[in-house]
Amino acid sequence: MMDDPFQALRKMFERYAPIPDAEWELFRPALRPEKIEKGKVWIEIGQDGDAIAFLLKGLMRNYYVMADGNEYTRAFRAAGQFVASYSSALSGEVSQCAVEAVEDCEVLTFSYREFKRGFARHACWERIARVIGEEMYIEYQKREYELLCMDALTRYEAFQSRYSSLHDRLSQSLIASYLGITPVSLSRLRGKRARKDF
Amino acid sequence: MMDDPFQALRKMFERYAPIPDAEWELFRPALRPEKIEKGKVWIEIGQDGDAIAFLLKGLMRNYYVMADGNEYTRAFRAAGQFVASYSSALSGEVSQCAVEAVEDCEVLTFSYREFKRGFARHACWERIARVIGEEMYIEYQKREYELLCMDALTRYEAFQSRYSSLHDRLSQSLIASYLGITPVSLSRLRGKRARKDF
DNA sequence: ATCATTTCTTATCCTAGGTTAACGAACTTT
DNA sequence: AAAGTTCGTTAACCTAGGATAAGAAATGAT
């Protein structure tokens, strides 16, 4: 039962506040298990971004697509984390960023509109939403710091420590798109550092 | 009474959830009016960042200081907004960023630790904290987008539309520190654009 | 008004990173 | 095994923006 996906999500939520069984039973039907295959764009730019996914397996990313086709990755998400166009879910506006599966994924999805209904019923839901929001804020503030204050090489090193377990699951062009540089440039950085290291 | 500072703050909070009078009376003693003079560092790097200020008058900024003395501004805040080292207040860790007064300021300060006590008493407080957190998240996500995807000139234009009213109250080196470039470089951008606009 | 201080501009030179292209290594597909 | 793919590397060249320094403009102090 430890690997019942519904239980995994409940456990995740309950890191922030206990959920009474009655409340859980009310929320549970809102959950939909889904498989998302590698390469599939789960949330498209300009579409509704109300859906939130809890990742059970696989790897996903949030990214922007520029007019010239260039992509910039906001974040990677692995099993045990939430995936969403969070700003879009919060604001109700269409999504500015896309979300796609980097590997074959299994997720549990639900609607944030649906989730918010709980706020009026029981305090646990608002508590959970608040703390998750705060954690996301802290995460993106670190990211903002990196982008504002660090050069590409330092950002790469920060990436390696933050996402150390993901490093080998990602292609260099994906890593480059996260760092805000080109794959060519990342390759150069790697070469430069390898030469320095000995 | 419209310009009673306490009322101004209450009104601000009540944009998110109504606060019963009894709750307000419990919270009010936590508020401390303060004057912060221009140039004064209100929150220092490495110090406790639990304090939150509601700006009644003046202008403040959040910023990072690099080892070489270089500064990068995260955000500017004007009257009617909250000022804090928000991540630090949320996490309880010491502040990574400094906060200073860009102009002479009048504020109403309170402790986030104190504020959080309300969560256990009445749902309005958690609602307020959640929505303010969400708004901050959305703001910083826009900022992250700008830093990740835009070049300096485009960021400058974005700055001008976002902070149009503040543009003339800020020195160029402060604006440059917000854009993540040097004052010299900003001057060059301005010159270049002026020549284009003729 | 004068001198001093800070702030902005402009010029020169330099470095990080973008662009393009050519090449090699590791896969698929047949 | 051969011929495409896709990816990472390397090199040549280019551009945005950093560093430094020297003027010009604005602001303040006496």
mmCIF file of C-alpha atoms in Angstrom, chain A residues 55-125:
data_model
loop_
_atom_site.group_PDB
_atom_site.id
_atom_site.type_symbol
_atom_site.label_atom_id
_atom_site.label_comp_id
_atom_site.label_asym_id
_atom_site.label_seq_id
_atom_site.Cartn_x
_atom_site.Cartn_y
_atom_site.Cartn_z
ATOM 1 C CA LEU A 55 4.524 13.032 -10.632
ATOM 2 C CA LEU A 56 4.677 9.357 -9.722
ATOM 3 C CA LYS A 57 7.292 8.342 -12.242
ATOM 4 C CA GLY A 58 9.337 10.008 -14.942
ATOM 5 C CA LEU A 59 10.616 13.495 -15.549
ATOM 6 C CA MET A 60 8.948 16.676 -16.777
ATOM 7 C CA ARG A 61 9.904 20.248 -17.458
ATOM 8 C CA ASN A 62 8.382 23.730 -17.582
ATOM 9 C CA TYR A 63 9.680 25.858 -20.420
ATOM 10 C CA TYR A 64 9.179 28.962 -22.493
ATOM 11 C CA VAL A 65 9.258 29.030 -26.257
ATOM 12 C CA MET A 66 10.503 32.197 -27.938
ATOM 13 C CA ALA A 67 9.295 33.630 -31.230
ATOM 14 C CA ASP A 68 12.412 32.290 -32.977
ATOM 15 C CA GLY A 69 11.751 28.777 -31.670
ATOM 16 C CA ASN A 70 14.379 28.999 -28.965
ATOM 17 C CA GLU A 71 13.425 27.326 -25.683
ATOM 18 C CA TYR A 72 14.252 28.201 -22.073
ATOM 19 C CA THR A 73 13.564 25.703 -19.327
ATOM 20 C CA ARG A 74 12.185 27.078 -16.065
ATOM 21 C CA ALA A 75 12.430 23.925 -14.017
ATOM 22 C CA PHE A 76 12.658 20.150 -14.078
ATOM 23 C CA ARG A 77 10.379 17.966 -11.959
ATOM 24 C CA ALA A 78 10.890 14.374 -10.932
ATOM 25 C CA ALA A 79 8.832 11.737 -9.102
ATOM 26 C CA GLY A 80 7.326 12.983 -5.846
ATOM 27 C CA GLN A 81 6.996 16.570 -7.055
ATOM 28 C CA PHE A 82 4.149 18.641 -8.445
ATOM 29 C CA VAL A 83 4.109 19.826 -12.024
ATOM 30 C CA ALA A 84 1.996 22.735 -13.188
ATOM 31 C CA SER A 85 1.968 26.039 -14.910
ATOM 32 C CA TYR A 86 1.582 27.329 -11.406
ATOM 33 C CA SER A 87 1.136 31.027 -12.145
ATOM 34 C CA SER A 88 -1.542 30.167 -14.638
ATOM 35 C CA ALA A 89 -3.355 27.883 -12.209
ATOM 36 C CA LEU A 90 -3.241 30.607 -9.559
ATOM 37 C CA SER A 91 -4.261 33.508 -11.744
ATOM 38 C CA GLY A 92 -6.693 31.713 -14.019
ATOM 39 C CA GLU A 93 -4.999 33.270 -17.026
ATOM 40 C CA VAL A 94 -3.768 31.173 -19.944
ATOM 41 C CA SER A 95 -0.384 29.591 -19.534
ATOM 42 C CA GLN A 96 2.698 31.541 -20.556
ATOM 43 C CA CYS A 97 4.845 28.457 -20.366
ATOM 44 C CA ALA A 98 4.603 24.941 -21.694
ATOM 45 C CA VAL A 99 4.999 21.690 -19.786
ATOM 46 C CA GLU A 100 6.241 18.508 -21.421
ATOM 47 C CA ALA A 101 7.378 15.025 -20.485
ATOM 48 C CA VAL A 102 11.140 14.551 -20.740
ATOM 49 C CA GLU A 103 10.693 10.827 -20.034
ATOM 50 C CA ASP A 104 7.637 8.574 -20.039
ATOM 51 C CA CYS A 105 5.625 9.677 -17.023
ATOM 52 C CA GLU A 106 2.893 8.506 -14.721
ATOM 53 C CA VAL A 107 0.978 11.210 -12.948
ATOM 54 C CA LEU A 108 -2.074 11.931 -10.866
ATOM 55 C CA THR A 109 -3.759 15.073 -12.146
ATOM 56 C CA PHE A 110 -6.348 17.353 -10.653
ATOM 57 C CA SER A 111 -7.817 20.776 -11.304
ATOM 58 C CA TYR A 112 -6.717 23.668 -9.108
ATOM 59 C CA ARG A 113 -10.200 25.159 -9.455
ATOM 60 C CA GLU A 114 -11.452 21.924 -7.976
ATOM 61 C CA PHE A 115 -8.824 21.920 -5.269
ATOM 62 C CA LYS A 116 -9.752 25.450 -4.189
ATOM 63 C CA ARG A 117 -13.272 24.338 -3.363
ATOM 64 C CA GLY A 118 -11.787 22.678 -0.321
ATOM 65 C CA PHE A 119 -10.781 26.075 1.094
ATOM 66 C CA ALA A 120 -14.367 26.777 2.100
ATOM 67 C CA ARG A 121 -14.814 23.359 3.685
ATOM 68 C CA HIS A 122 -11.758 22.695 5.780
ATOM 69 C CA ALA A 123 -8.691 24.681 6.826
ATOM 70 C CA CYS A 124 -6.280 21.905 5.885
ATOM 71 C CA TRP A 125 -6.637 22.702 2.182
#
